[in-house]
Structure formats: C-alpha cells, structure tokens
Amino acid sequence: MKFDLDLPAWKWPFYVMRHPFEGYDDLRWKKGYNMKVAWVIVIMFFIISVASAQLTGFLFNNTYVKVFNIVPYFSSSVILFITWVVGNWSLCTLFDGEGTMKNIFCVSAYALVPYLFSEVIIIIASNFLLRTEGGFIAFFRYLGIVWSVVLMISAMKTVHQYSLPKTIAAMFFTVVAMAIILFLAVLLLTLFQQVFVFVYSVYTELMYRFSI
Amino acid sequence: MPLMKKLAAAFLTAAVCVTALGVTASADEPYTGYNYDWWGDPIPSQNGFVVDKVIDGSDLGLDLLDYGEGLKEDALKQLQGLSEPSDMFVDQNTGKFYIVDSKNNRLIVTDSTFSPDATQVIKELKYSHEFPESQSIIKKTTFSSPRGVYVRTNSDGVKLIYVADSDNDRVVAFNEDLEIAMEYTRPSKDVYDDKTTYKPNKVVVDSAFNVYVIVPSITQGSLQFSADGQFNGYYGANRVEATAEVIAQQFWKLIYTREQIIAMRRSVAMEISNLDIDKEGFIYTVTENKSAETDVLKKLNPAGTNIFKNLGYDDMTFGDFATRYYKGHNYASAITDVDIDEEGNIYLLDFTTGRVFQYTDECDLLFIFGTKGPQQTQGTQKGTFLSVSAVETYKGKVYVVDSRKNSITIFKQTEFGAIVQNAISLFNEGLYDEAKEPWEEVLRRDANYWLAYIGLGNAYLNQNEYGTAMDYFYRTSRAGYNRAFKSFRIEFIRANFTWMLIIVLGIIVLLIAWSYVRKYLKKKKAASKGGSDK
C-alpha cells in the first residue's frame, strides 16, 4: 500500500518534494510528467513573486512601491524559468542528456514547490513578526532555497541520467547559456527596433514626397 | 439656458480669481525648500528659513575707517570691504561676532546689529608679560592669512580669542586687551613629520582649554594641544573606508615583500575639514570630500569615540542623497562646515551646492535652504552663494559666510520653521501629547513633512493608541512601527485569545475526525474490493 505510486498528476510535485532523492526516479518510472501541473506551478511562481513585493509586512518589505511595474516580476519569474528550460535543453541535448523539453519543464517546475511554500510562509509570517524575530524569516528563506536547489539537482540528474558531478557542471553551464540567451535576446530586440525605426523613417520620407 | 450660462460664467470668473490670488501669495526666495522621503527621493517642502538680509563690508563700516595715504585703489578697495572671509564665530553669551577677514589679515569683531558703531578691527597684537616675546618662536604681532577663530571664557572671566594664524604657522591665543597669552606652534620633530606643513586652518577649544587644530592634509585627525601649548596627540581621525581598492590592498599585502608593501599606494583615511563643540562639550567633525561615504559627520566624546556609531548614524548620507553629474561636473555634497545651535540642532554647510542642511540632534533632516548662484549674476541675488565658507547660528538665525561674495547672509526662521522647531522641542522634552498639536499644524501646511508623522506616531503610541500610531509610522519609521506593532500584537492576542484558542482547538478536532472518517472509508472500500474479488 505504501508503495502505491499510481498518483494523480497533481500529487507528483508534493511527492518529489517529500522524497528528494528517489522521488524523481519514481516520477520517471511512472511518467508522471504533466504540463498542466507544471504551468500552474510556474504561474504560481509569478503570482507569489508579485505577492512577495506587495503583501510582505512593512517591517520586512524593502520594495520601492511608489510606481509598481509588473514587467520586472514577470521577467524575473516566468521568462527566467523558460530561459532556464531552453538553456538546459539546448545544452544537455548536446551532451547526451535524455530529457526532452517537456520533461525538463515539468521536473524544473516541480523543483520550485518548496521555494514557493517558503515564500508563502514568509509573506504570511512577515505580517505578524517583529524586527527582532526576523531570524524566522531568514530561516524559512534559506530552507526554501536549499530544498529547491537540492530538488533541482536531483531533477536534472534523473531527467538526463547524469552522474552528480556532470549534473552540477551542466547546471553551471546552463546558467552561462541563460546569460548568452538573454544577451542575444536583448541584442535582437534592439536591432529590430533600429530596423523598425529605419523602415518607419523611410516610410515617412516617402509620404512627405508623395503628399506634396 | 441663459441662466445656466450665467452661472457657468460666474463660476469660471470665481475660479480665475481664486487661482490668481494663490499666485500672488508665493514667496520669492531663489531656492525651493525640499526634503527627502522614505525612499530617499527629494520632495518639495515648505521653506524653513528665508533670507533676512545680507551684510557686507560697508554695513560693518569698514569703508569709513582710515587706512592712511599712499594705497593703490585696488588695495584700498580690498581693505574697505571683507576679503575672502573664511570663518566666523559667535559668542553665545555676549552676542559678539568674530569674523576672520583672511586676505586682509585681520579679525573683525562686531555684534548682531552689524552696525559701524559695534565694529572693532583687530590687526595688531602685543606680547603680554606672562608670555614675553623671548619665549615665542614666531615673534610676530600681526596675522598672516588667518583662517579660523574660536573664543572661550575661562573660570576667571578672562576671555581668550584663538585665531588659526595660517601663514604664521601658529594658533595664537590672546585676551581682549590684545595681549598674546599663548602660541600653539608646530609640534617637535619626534611626533610631527618634518616634511609636513603646519598651516592651521580651523581651531576649537574645549572647556578644559584643550585646543584642537585642523591642519589640511593631516589625515590622523585634529592636533590636540593642552592649554600650556603641549602637543598631546591626534584626535578624532576618520576610519579608512572599506572600498574595493582597500580590500584588494589587504590581499596583496599578504603576498608582497616588505619593499613592495612600502612602495604601495597607502590607503589613508580622509582628513577632517572642520569641527564644532556643542554645549555639552561633544566635538562634531565633518569631512569635506565628495567621495566620502562614511564619517561625514561625527560626534566625538572626550575619548575620541564616535557616538553616532552606536546609533547607526556614522554611515548615514549627510547632505544631498544622490550624486548628480551635470555637464561634466560632479555635484556630490561636500560638507565644509558644521554648527550646533543652542537647541542641539546640527547645521551642515555644503560647499558644492551652497545649501545649509539642518538636522535635529538625532540626525533627522529638517530643512534645506540656500543655494549656489549662477556665475553670471555673481551671487548678487539674496540667498545665493558663490563659495560658502562658514555657518553659525545665534538666537534662531543662521549666518552663512561667503568667501567670494565677501558677505554674510542672514537667514531667519519662517513661521513653518518655528512650528516645526516648537514641536521638536516639546518632543525632546518628552511632552508627546503637547507636541501633537504643532505636528498636526505642520501636516496641515505640508502633508509630506515626514518628521511630523513620526512625531504624531509617538504621540499616539504614548496614548496607547497603537493602531493609529502604526498608521503614522507606516513608511516613515521602521523602529517606531516596530514598537507600536509589538504593543498592538500583545493587545490583540489578549483581546482575542478565547476565539483564537477555540479556532485552533476546532481545527485539531476536525483533523482528528477527518482521519477517522478516512480510515473508515478506506476500510470499507478495501472490504468491498475484497468482496468483489472473491
């Protein structure tokens, strides 16, 4: 009964969270990948990062809220996550990784769950705690981050069937790949902007010529 | 319909009249008061100080004095006014003003009327019987580029005037009969580097008649002399800022040889540029360096320890917050002078912008006033400066000396400034409830004045209205909010303890019940499953 792994899709994130070491093997064996669940987690990631800026108690909140702009929160959660998945996939496909894009997306999203839990706890607790009790908040923050990182390593190791050193190297180079992707994206954006401006100025010039 | 039109016209006329009235009532200061909000952004505020009048050499009657024959026109003109005044001291007991007229090598004594009758010019001193000329190293009875002045009366009622006589390499102390009582000259070779110059720039004297001398380019702090002219050592040095360069040097020192370490560029603390003593005898120092981020203002006890350090003010940004770059110039604040008034307020003078920053004794920014004038107008507009050199206060007025305008600008407190000052005095005496009304008046006049929110927060905290106090402390003071919230939380738990206990117990009971139900359901399911298998 205890090893009954015919779990519904939504239970898998919690299962891997509670079994950081063999959880992902079970997930792989049972093919518990589910994009819907993964997307819900990623969207929760976005919502919680906004909530953390807006709802954290005054004593622990350092956000500049005179002007609230949602774009930085979106790019530092959803876009960052997608870049991670794309970067990891493009790197590990070249280095004998077994994970498909969908698999990487799912396991990475599942690994975020402890971090999200810790953030929710922090948001709630920060409204009840005094400054002197800030240690609890730091504790939960580090706990969430460490747990998620451990899960992420486990996830990458399993999904690509790597050894531990290779996993850590792959994760490091994924971060490098992410930096390159973001750099290229910004470059492309600026170039296209300039092309657009060029085309637009040619268009206006022509319009002036023909209107007279 | 015509009625509607008429009404609309009447309404519009009224609106125009009202707006026009508002325009005519505005003040004509060359600067707009501002303050910094919770996020460190500058926000407009009411002026706390406005220009009263500007005093120059002719107001003091310097042009009426006889300077003898045979002077060139330029030289005479220079003598007939102030020329590069670099320091001023106000004796709070007698109300006498001492102005150092540096380029004219003289000291001008006057009072708060600044009238020719009250003005006395000190150019020539004489050696007294107790300190004959034979004992003196310098042997000069005139000043040469004096740059600082301080006055202190001893227990016998003898008033001593200390002048940092820069080019004569001495600080000279003389009494009101102009008899030199003591000279504070270059310390001996053993304790003071031979190659370093000794050009005293500023001087203060504590109640024990220890003399603190600031010499430019000395980074170990101010030179402390005892009353008899003995050099005691350095006092009040700044810390070395932990910049990336300093940290890198620490690393290289581990590897380098002795010779290499000696050849290294030494990281030294920034020199202190000016000081002042408050009523209780604490010495305040300022650092006039645009890149200084720590120890810009220090409050030193007699042992030389910075009291602000324990309060967390030593790393505070004094002066303007953000460094502005405009047309190739760096507009970071450079605090050139400090003054402490009778109420304990701190006035910092910013050389870069010509602004005076008024702080409370707890380093809360109150008002910013004064400004640097454009070069074209040569600072002719009242309240603008070219090159500020000293700030002093006397009976609620602020005096700023400009060494290029050769004038003294007097600022008086506005009605708004007086209300704020009154509220702070009441607050400092612990009369929080009495301070409530002036603080509310402040908020009626300037809803952005953040110190008023803290004052009101404290008033409500004192009345045990924690919720209201929290509202006032929100985004104005974390420490205050923390205190209010602590009491609020205790009160909340006390008031609602029964309910909270019932809810918690209820949840526990429900959980236990649910686990029983689940077990029962599973058993039933298993039983039915087993039944069907058979």
XYZ file of C-alpha atoms in Angstrom:
746
model
C 0.000 0.000 0.000
C 2.831 2.335 0.926
C 4.479 1.967 -2.458
C 1.379 2.525 -4.464
C 2.690 5.081 -6.992
C -0.405 5.385 -9.134
C -0.707 9.008 -8.064
C -2.919 11.579 -9.729
C -0.865 14.156 -11.689
C -1.292 16.979 -9.153
C 0.206 14.866 -6.355
C 3.568 14.343 -8.066
C 5.131 17.720 -7.164
C 4.383 17.066 -3.496
C 5.650 13.503 -3.748
C 9.026 14.566 -5.201
C 9.226 17.310 -2.621
C 8.928 14.772 0.174
C 11.350 12.335 -1.490
C 14.206 14.483 -2.768
C 16.460 11.570 -3.676
C 14.383 8.794 -5.170
C 11.274 10.856 -5.919
C 12.353 11.830 -9.418
C 13.295 8.206 -10.248
C 9.767 7.196 -9.351
C 8.422 10.079 -11.393
C 10.491 8.996 -14.380
C 9.423 5.377 -13.972
C 5.760 6.273 -13.697
C 5.948 9.009 -16.368
C 4.314 11.483 -14.018
C 5.162 14.490 -16.206
C 2.216 16.788 -16.614
C 2.477 20.106 -18.415
C -0.744 21.474 -16.937
C 0.516 20.985 -13.386
C 3.899 22.441 -14.360
C 2.295 25.538 -15.853
C 0.196 26.041 -12.733
C 3.383 25.975 -10.660
C 5.155 28.467 -12.964
C 2.188 30.828 -12.839
C 2.091 30.443 -9.068
C 5.781 31.366 -9.090
C 4.886 34.608 -10.854
C 1.929 35.367 -8.603
C 3.917 34.691 -5.458
C 6.809 36.901 -6.561
C 4.341 39.754 -7.061
C 2.655 38.977 -3.741
C 6.021 38.960 -2.025
C 6.637 42.517 -3.212
C 3.146 43.736 -2.385
C 1.962 41.813 0.648
C 5.099 41.362 2.755
C 4.695 43.250 6.037
C 6.118 46.769 6.262
C 8.845 45.743 8.694
C 10.364 43.322 6.213
C 9.438 44.933 2.922
C 12.090 46.815 1.006
C 10.255 47.142 -2.295
C 10.088 50.524 -3.964
C 6.332 50.722 -4.409
C 5.825 54.310 -5.498
C 5.478 53.023 -9.041
C 4.510 49.409 -9.388
C 5.583 47.814 -12.642
C 4.657 44.182 -13.195
C 7.061 43.569 -16.099
C 10.211 43.043 -13.977
C 8.342 40.496 -11.858
C 7.153 38.651 -14.935
C 10.593 38.549 -16.485
C 12.299 37.523 -13.256
C 9.895 34.613 -12.782
C 8.239 33.212 -15.928
C 10.744 34.380 -18.523
C 13.666 33.393 -16.326
C 12.173 29.947 -15.846
C 11.567 29.424 -19.550
C 15.117 30.589 -20.285
C 16.373 28.031 -17.783
C 14.422 25.262 -19.504
C 15.506 26.292 -23.003
C 19.125 26.780 -21.925
C 19.239 23.459 -20.158
C 17.628 21.615 -23.015
C 19.925 23.120 -25.663
C 22.975 22.325 -23.585
C 22.092 18.829 -22.410
C 20.824 17.616 -25.772
C 24.368 18.103 -26.989
C 25.812 16.263 -24.006
C 23.847 13.009 -24.005
C 21.041 14.271 -21.818
C 17.941 12.131 -22.049
C 15.405 14.764 -21.064
C 13.041 16.226 -23.634
C 11.971 19.848 -23.400
C 8.662 18.803 -21.827
C 10.381 16.620 -19.237
C 12.835 19.369 -18.272
C 9.994 21.867 -17.989
C 7.988 19.574 -15.704
C 10.766 18.465 -13.360
C 12.179 22.014 -13.042
C 8.734 23.351 -12.193
C 8.189 20.593 -9.626
C 11.511 21.502 -8.002
C 10.249 25.051 -7.341
C 7.494 23.904 -4.978
C 9.450 24.115 -1.658
C 10.654 27.605 -2.548
C 7.091 28.707 -3.248
C 5.913 27.215 0.048
C 8.639 29.062 1.953
C 7.749 32.329 0.209
C 4.082 31.960 1.171
C 5.056 31.250 4.775
C 7.328 34.316 4.753
C 4.636 36.581 3.305
C 2.163 35.495 5.986
C 4.651 35.493 8.865
C 6.123 38.895 7.982
C 2.770 40.432 8.853
C 2.868 39.022 12.371
C 6.542 39.171 13.317
C 8.618 41.946 14.861
C 12.001 43.002 13.577
C 13.757 41.104 16.363
C 12.041 37.921 15.205
C 13.385 38.296 11.673
C 15.506 35.190 12.201
C 12.488 33.009 11.476
C 12.061 34.669 8.124
C 15.699 34.190 7.201
C 15.421 30.560 8.312
C 12.437 29.852 6.086
C 14.007 31.697 3.188
C 17.217 29.650 3.339
C 15.308 26.440 3.973
C 13.165 27.001 0.882
C 16.099 27.893 -1.331
C 18.308 24.995 -0.197
C 15.470 22.493 -0.532
C 14.635 23.714 -4.023
C 18.264 23.613 -5.115
C 18.629 20.053 -3.837
C 15.456 19.092 -5.700
C 16.677 20.813 -8.850
C 19.960 18.887 -8.756
C 18.086 15.652 -8.219
C 15.700 16.519 -11.049
C 18.449 17.323 -13.534
C 20.391 14.222 -12.528
C 17.413 11.973 -13.132
C 15.913 13.563 -16.184
C 19.199 13.464 -18.092
C 20.549 10.302 -16.402
C 23.783 12.072 -15.456
C 26.305 11.456 -12.695
C 26.337 14.044 -9.875
C 29.472 15.961 -10.999
C 28.185 16.095 -14.549
C 24.812 17.367 -13.310
C 26.410 20.190 -11.355
C 28.635 21.116 -14.320
C 25.597 21.037 -16.611
C 23.662 23.308 -14.255
C 26.542 25.763 -14.078
C 26.836 25.909 -17.849
C 23.065 26.226 -18.119
C 23.363 29.482 -16.186
C 26.053 30.597 -18.657
C 23.786 29.588 -21.538
C 20.935 31.588 -19.988
C 23.158 34.660 -19.859
C 24.027 34.207 -23.524
C 20.377 33.692 -24.487
C 19.290 36.816 -22.633
C 22.139 38.809 -24.146
C 21.214 37.708 -27.652
C 17.549 38.400 -26.998
C 18.292 41.955 -25.882
C 20.622 42.435 -28.853
C 17.990 41.154 -31.259
C 15.355 43.371 -29.718
C 17.487 46.484 -30.100
C 18.435 45.583 -33.663
C 14.840 45.031 -34.648
C 13.935 48.294 -33.023
C 16.517 50.059 -35.167
C 15.318 48.297 -38.289
C 11.796 49.353 -37.443
C 12.878 52.956 -36.915
C 14.730 52.868 -40.240
C 11.773 51.482 -42.137
C 9.460 53.927 -40.437
C 11.627 56.925 -41.332
C 11.841 55.780 -44.956
C 8.044 55.457 -44.937
C 7.533 58.971 -43.526
C 10.039 60.364 -46.007
C 8.155 58.774 -48.896
C 4.859 60.009 -47.541
C 6.172 63.571 -47.458
C 7.455 63.246 -51.046
C 4.197 61.983 -52.431
C 1.855 64.196 -50.495
C 3.339 67.402 -51.978
C -30.416 78.012 -20.637
C -29.190 81.655 -20.258
C -29.282 81.123 -16.520
C -27.006 78.121 -16.880
C -24.612 80.161 -18.997
C -24.571 82.968 -16.477
C -23.935 80.541 -13.671
C -21.098 78.930 -15.592
C -19.543 82.311 -16.355
C -19.788 83.357 -12.721
C -18.228 80.117 -11.617
C -15.340 80.461 -14.072
C -14.658 84.054 -13.025
C -14.570 82.965 -9.402
C -12.178 80.149 -10.253
C -9.822 82.508 -12.106
C -9.852 84.965 -9.206
C -9.035 82.261 -6.692
C -6.103 80.942 -8.760
C -4.780 84.458 -9.286
C -4.830 85.061 -5.522
C -2.844 81.910 -4.958
C -0.148 83.032 -7.385
C 0.459 86.416 -5.821
C 0.967 84.906 -2.369
C 4.110 82.946 -3.309
C 7.476 83.764 -1.749
C 10.387 84.992 -3.815
C 13.306 83.009 -2.453
C 15.880 81.868 -5.009
C 15.543 78.309 -3.732
C 12.670 75.884 -3.126
C 12.604 74.030 0.126
C 12.751 70.261 -0.164
C 13.186 67.200 1.940
C 13.765 63.509 1.407
C 11.012 60.918 1.670
C 11.062 57.302 2.840
C 12.625 56.100 -0.398
C 15.279 58.790 -0.467
C 13.612 60.762 -3.247
C 13.622 64.547 -2.968
C 10.143 66.021 -2.471
C 9.209 69.702 -2.322
C 8.637 71.102 1.113
C 7.994 74.453 2.719
C 10.935 76.721 3.401
C 12.095 76.623 6.995
C 14.450 79.552 6.593
C 14.330 82.609 4.356
C 16.849 85.366 3.745
C 16.675 88.173 6.294
C 19.446 90.386 4.973
C 22.938 90.355 3.534
C 25.827 92.063 5.339
C 28.966 93.249 3.575
C 31.971 95.407 4.481
C 30.174 98.724 4.148
C 27.433 97.631 6.548
C 30.163 96.974 9.081
C 31.612 100.446 8.476
C 34.884 99.152 7.114
C 34.859 101.805 4.379
C 34.697 104.583 6.989
C 37.979 103.601 8.624
C 41.217 105.461 7.989
C 43.710 103.364 6.061
C 46.368 106.063 5.624
C 47.767 107.532 2.451
C 49.684 106.000 -0.409
C 47.493 102.950 -1.034
C 46.615 101.926 -4.550
C 42.935 101.978 -5.429
C 42.676 98.187 -5.598
C 44.326 97.688 -2.242
C 42.148 100.347 -0.648
C 39.017 98.811 -2.095
C 40.012 95.426 -0.748
C 40.535 96.879 2.723
C 37.244 98.755 2.631
C 35.301 95.517 2.455
C 35.657 91.958 3.588
C 38.137 89.947 1.530
C 37.795 86.173 1.466
C 36.300 85.799 4.944
C 36.933 82.173 5.832
C 35.488 81.677 9.287
C 33.160 83.188 11.813
C 32.466 82.573 15.473
C 29.537 83.773 17.562
C 29.954 84.035 21.301
C 26.537 82.907 22.527
C 26.971 84.590 25.937
C 27.955 88.081 24.817
C 26.454 88.052 21.337
C 29.726 89.085 19.762
C 30.590 88.039 16.236
C 34.178 87.326 15.258
C 34.813 87.348 11.504
C 38.121 86.214 10.046
C 38.941 88.565 7.174
C 41.606 86.305 5.711
C 43.042 88.231 2.791
C 43.096 91.486 4.749
C 44.920 89.712 7.615
C 42.571 90.960 10.278
C 39.869 89.918 12.682
C 36.630 91.847 12.794
C 34.597 91.901 15.980
C 31.009 93.074 15.851
C 27.603 92.219 17.255
C 24.294 91.061 15.847
C 23.384 94.579 14.701
C 26.396 94.626 12.337
C 26.495 98.419 12.718
C 29.660 100.520 12.271
C 29.496 101.563 15.949
C 29.776 97.984 17.164
C 32.572 97.045 14.791
C 36.109 96.669 16.026
C 39.057 95.683 13.831
C 41.928 93.647 15.256
C 45.130 93.843 13.220
C 47.947 94.210 15.715
C 48.633 92.162 18.853
C 51.232 92.535 21.586
C 53.062 90.050 23.760
C 51.950 90.010 27.370
C 54.112 89.884 30.487
C 53.279 86.237 31.117
C 54.238 85.305 27.604
C 57.104 87.619 26.601
C 58.362 87.814 23.058
C 61.549 85.986 24.053
C 59.535 82.801 24.666
C 57.849 82.965 21.299
C 59.127 81.029 18.310
C 57.175 83.025 15.759
C 57.714 86.553 17.157
C 55.072 88.233 15.063
C 52.419 90.620 16.239
C 50.318 90.639 13.064
C 48.234 87.959 11.398
C 49.173 86.311 8.148
C 46.247 84.660 6.346
C 44.225 83.848 9.454
C 41.732 81.085 8.669
C 39.897 80.127 11.834
C 38.667 81.661 15.067
C 37.319 80.440 18.371
C 36.547 82.196 21.647
C 36.322 80.762 25.148
C 35.976 82.380 28.541
C 37.791 80.711 31.431
C 36.673 80.466 35.039
C 38.386 83.741 35.966
C 36.240 85.528 33.419
C 39.203 86.093 31.129
C 38.139 85.757 27.553
C 40.652 84.217 25.186
C 40.389 84.566 21.417
C 42.051 81.794 19.422
C 42.999 82.501 15.826
C 44.389 79.911 13.424
C 47.107 82.127 12.008
C 47.773 80.006 8.976
C 50.820 81.509 7.236
C 52.492 82.306 10.564
C 52.363 78.560 11.347
C 50.661 79.066 14.677
C 47.413 79.230 16.561
C 47.552 82.357 18.617
C 45.517 82.943 21.792
C 45.041 86.480 23.044
C 42.799 88.268 25.509
C 40.516 91.245 24.938
C 43.413 93.639 25.592
C 45.060 92.042 22.529
C 47.850 90.567 24.640
C 49.126 87.235 23.339
C 48.647 84.637 26.071
C 49.852 81.531 24.255
C 51.001 80.274 20.882
C 50.347 76.750 19.637
C 53.150 76.062 17.202
C 54.468 73.122 15.202
C 54.978 70.058 17.431
C 58.521 68.731 17.817
C 60.186 66.585 15.176
C 59.722 63.348 17.142
C 55.956 63.444 16.913
C 55.273 65.508 13.804
C 56.700 64.762 10.385
C 59.367 67.249 9.317
C 58.225 67.419 5.726
C 54.590 68.112 6.557
C 53.489 71.710 6.612
C 51.835 73.173 9.665
C 49.233 75.632 8.425
C 46.410 75.719 10.982
C 43.099 76.055 9.225
C 40.437 75.762 11.912
C 40.525 75.764 15.677
C 38.185 74.901 18.544
C 38.776 74.898 22.288
C 37.034 72.661 24.795
C 36.036 73.591 28.343
C 39.353 72.258 29.712
C 41.151 74.648 27.325
C 42.484 71.861 25.177
C 42.992 73.288 21.719
C 42.003 71.251 18.663
C 43.676 72.401 15.486
C 42.848 71.274 11.977
C 45.772 71.272 9.602
C 44.976 70.459 5.970
C 46.495 67.237 4.625
C 46.798 65.715 8.100
C 44.748 62.529 7.952
C 45.319 61.333 11.514
C 42.661 63.735 12.793
C 42.925 67.094 14.513
C 46.011 68.094 16.517
C 45.241 68.318 20.207
C 47.227 70.732 22.376
C 46.851 71.206 26.108
C 46.316 74.723 27.450
C 50.059 75.286 28.007
C 50.884 74.615 24.354
C 51.992 70.999 24.781
C 51.126 68.710 21.844
C 49.049 65.818 23.184
C 48.456 63.816 20.057
C 45.863 63.396 17.353
C 42.141 63.381 17.991
C 39.132 62.158 16.036
C 40.594 60.539 12.925
C 38.242 59.152 10.309
C 38.087 55.472 9.506
C 39.522 54.139 6.295
C 36.577 53.430 4.029
C 36.303 49.796 3.004
C 36.386 50.405 -0.720
C 37.269 47.683 -3.197
C 40.759 49.145 -3.547
C 41.447 48.910 0.173
C 40.269 45.314 0.298
C 42.439 44.434 -2.695
C 45.421 46.036 -0.997
C 44.846 43.944 2.101
C 45.000 40.883 -0.103
C 48.228 41.925 -1.860
C 49.858 42.712 1.476
C 49.688 39.014 2.283
C 51.777 38.190 -0.789
C 54.069 41.176 -1.298
C 57.553 41.586 0.090
C 58.353 44.334 2.559
C 59.806 46.592 -0.144
C 56.773 46.134 -2.329
C 54.426 46.983 0.527
C 56.340 50.206 1.214
C 56.099 51.134 -2.463
C 52.351 50.558 -2.472
C 49.930 53.465 -2.563
C 48.857 53.858 1.005
C 45.204 53.803 1.817
C 44.600 56.510 4.365
C 41.531 57.940 5.974
C 40.080 61.173 4.653
C 41.069 64.301 6.524
C 38.537 66.054 8.683
C 37.866 69.536 7.464
C 36.052 71.350 10.235
C 34.765 70.965 13.759
C 32.496 72.488 16.366
C 31.716 71.914 20.032
C 28.217 71.742 21.446
C 27.002 72.876 24.858
C 27.794 69.550 26.498
C 31.334 69.514 25.191
C 30.955 66.947 22.433
C 33.056 67.693 19.377
C 31.493 67.371 15.929
C 33.724 66.869 12.911
C 32.886 66.997 9.224
C 34.699 65.634 6.188
C 34.684 67.754 3.072
C 35.286 65.153 0.451
C 32.871 64.438 -2.353
C 33.622 60.732 -2.285
C 33.305 60.390 1.498
C 30.529 57.976 2.377
C 31.325 57.204 5.986
C 32.169 59.556 8.843
C 30.890 62.622 7.000
C 29.605 63.863 10.344
C 30.918 62.536 13.639
C 30.010 63.322 17.233
C 33.024 62.596 19.407
C 33.201 62.103 23.140
C 36.343 63.222 25.026
C 37.940 59.832 24.380
C 37.621 60.413 20.640
C 34.956 57.726 20.057
C 32.193 58.438 17.581
C 28.896 58.426 19.490
C 26.912 58.272 16.259
C 28.391 54.849 15.594
C 26.232 53.093 18.188
C 23.181 54.927 16.896
C 23.946 53.909 13.316
C 24.340 57.461 12.038
C 28.019 57.132 11.102
C 27.233 55.620 7.702
C 24.297 57.944 7.060
C 24.284 60.098 3.961
C 24.550 63.716 5.000
C 23.837 66.470 2.547
C 22.185 65.550 -0.729
C 21.456 61.869 -1.262
C 22.167 61.275 -4.903
C 25.342 62.320 -6.666
C 24.421 64.344 -9.707
C 26.537 64.619 -12.807
C 25.698 67.576 -14.989
C 27.802 68.954 -17.840
C 30.912 67.148 -16.689
C 30.652 68.314 -13.103
C 30.150 66.131 -10.092
C 27.585 67.641 -7.773
C 28.084 65.435 -4.737
C 27.770 67.180 -1.406
C 30.982 68.416 0.212
C 30.239 69.375 3.810
C 32.582 72.227 4.629
C 31.332 73.453 7.988
C 29.221 72.318 10.910
C 27.475 74.269 13.609
C 25.461 73.196 16.632
C 22.869 75.632 17.935
C 21.578 76.042 21.477
C 18.758 73.530 20.895
C 21.232 70.919 19.691
C 20.263 71.168 16.022
C 23.073 70.414 13.598
C 23.704 72.695 10.608
C 25.849 71.380 7.790
C 27.127 73.660 5.055
C 27.503 72.107 1.618
C 30.218 73.738 -0.451
C 29.085 72.164 -3.743
C 25.517 73.415 -3.748
C 25.749 76.276 -1.247
C 22.977 74.689 0.769
C 22.584 74.542 4.519
C 21.172 71.267 5.841
C 19.509 71.499 9.209
C 19.271 68.288 11.221
C 17.906 67.516 14.659
C 20.285 66.178 17.289
C 19.181 62.710 16.153
C 20.232 63.397 12.566
C 16.686 63.753 11.197
C 16.721 66.149 8.280
C 14.608 69.228 8.999
C 15.222 71.869 6.350
C 17.411 72.623 3.385
C 17.953 76.261 2.438
C 20.298 78.482 0.487
C 21.635 77.747 -2.964
C 24.556 78.346 -5.251
C 24.017 81.248 -7.599
C 24.810 81.142 -11.297
C 28.246 82.505 -12.206
C 26.760 85.252 -14.387
C 24.951 87.014 -11.561
C 27.994 86.753 -9.259
C 25.669 85.733 -6.457
C 24.062 89.168 -6.330
C 20.669 87.663 -5.651
C 19.961 87.384 -1.945
C 20.190 83.840 -0.669
C 22.530 82.621 -3.396
C 26.200 81.909 -2.856
C 29.412 81.529 -4.788
C 31.793 79.917 -2.342
C 30.452 79.304 1.141
C 32.969 79.015 3.953
C 31.271 79.074 7.345
C 27.898 78.696 9.056
C 26.985 79.977 12.511
C 23.790 80.374 14.482
C 22.708 82.936 17.014
C 19.269 83.274 18.599
C 17.434 81.281 15.952
C 19.091 82.995 12.992
C 21.564 81.310 10.691
C 24.604 83.193 9.385
C 26.406 81.959 6.287
C 29.750 83.434 5.286
C 30.635 83.522 1.592
C 34.317 83.966 0.832
C 33.824 85.127 -2.744
C 30.779 87.287 -2.308
C 32.644 88.721 0.715
C 29.435 88.910 2.634
C 27.429 87.334 5.421
C 23.909 86.199 4.621
C 21.460 86.079 7.493
C 18.586 83.584 7.359
C 15.579 83.874 9.625
C 13.156 81.149 10.564
C 9.790 81.109 8.792
C 6.501 80.584 10.560
C 6.547 76.995 9.368
C 10.112 76.512 10.610
C 9.138 77.891 14.006
C 6.219 75.464 14.309
C 8.478 72.530 13.473
C 11.101 73.740 15.945
C 8.478 74.142 18.659
C 7.155 70.639 18.020
C 10.659 69.162 18.181
C 11.482 70.960 21.425
C 8.285 69.655 23.023
C 9.012 66.208 21.644
C 12.577 66.202 23.001
C 11.288 67.159 26.441
C 9.059 64.094 26.318
C 5.859 66.148 26.051
C 4.471 63.947 23.276
C 0.835 64.920 23.813
C 1.620 68.632 23.831
C 3.663 68.173 20.653
C 0.617 66.700 18.888
C -0.998 69.993 18.055
C 2.059 71.640 16.429
C 2.724 68.447 14.473
C -0.849 68.449 13.176
C -0.402 72.078 12.184
C 2.779 71.083 10.321
C 0.865 68.427 8.409
C -1.882 70.899 7.520
C 0.779 73.107 5.939
C 2.926 70.370 4.389
C 1.452 66.885 4.189
C 4.802 65.499 3.017
C 6.704 66.515 6.133
C 7.700 63.037 7.308
C 9.051 64.026 10.723
C 5.542 65.159 11.659
C 4.243 61.634 11.049
C 6.879 60.237 13.398
C 6.014 62.870 15.995
C 2.299 62.083 15.778
C 3.044 58.369 15.812
C 4.949 58.784 19.048
C 2.139 60.896 20.493
C -0.444 58.195 19.749
C 1.919 55.492 20.978
C 2.189 57.430 24.218
C -1.613 57.438 24.478
C -1.653 53.659 23.898
C -3.471 54.045 20.585
C -1.282 51.517 18.863
C -3.298 51.107 15.671
C -3.255 54.846 14.929
C 0.422 55.013 15.827
C 1.112 52.221 13.339
C -0.696 54.171 10.625
C 1.518 57.191 11.262
C 4.717 55.162 11.423
C 3.900 53.303 8.200
C 6.636 54.232 5.719
C 8.068 56.881 7.989
C 9.824 54.935 10.736
C 10.541 51.234 10.987
C 11.702 51.499 14.595
C 8.527 53.321 15.582
C 6.310 50.884 13.684
C 8.068 48.002 15.354
C 7.396 49.439 18.809
C 3.754 50.207 18.046
C 3.199 46.822 16.427
C 4.713 44.986 19.409
C 2.160 46.510 21.768
C -0.599 46.160 19.187
C 0.126 42.448 18.822
C 0.094 41.810 22.575
C -3.162 43.724 22.951
C -4.720 41.892 20.023
C -3.812 38.475 21.405
C -5.109 39.408 24.858
C -8.417 40.606 23.474
C -8.972 37.661 21.165
C -7.291 34.818 22.989
C -10.518 32.886 23.605
C -11.546 32.966 19.976
C -8.118 32.007 18.742
C -7.997 29.070 21.169
C -11.443 27.896 20.071
C -10.468 28.091 16.406
C -7.205 26.203 16.924
C -8.893 23.513 19.017
C -11.695 23.287 16.464
C -9.206 22.697 13.653
C -7.443 19.979 15.659
C -10.732 18.248 16.427
C -11.776 18.433 12.773
C -8.456 16.958 11.628
C -8.744 14.055 14.044
C -12.309 13.447 12.978
C -11.340 13.568 9.312
C -8.571 10.992 9.802
C -11.083 8.628 11.463
C -13.537 9.122 8.637
C -10.838 8.445 6.069
C -9.721 5.274 7.806
C -13.292 4.090 7.960
C -13.872 4.848 4.273
C -10.702 3.053 3.237
C -11.603 0.025 5.298
C -14.996 -0.051 3.706
C -13.512 0.326 0.236
C -10.967 -2.422 0.873
C -13.681 -4.668 2.226
C -15.893 -4.104 -0.792
C -12.922 -4.614 -3.124
C -12.001 -7.835 -1.344
C -15.613 -8.896 -1.570
C -15.783 -8.360 -5.305
C -12.505 -10.248 -5.846
C -13.925 -13.317 -4.257
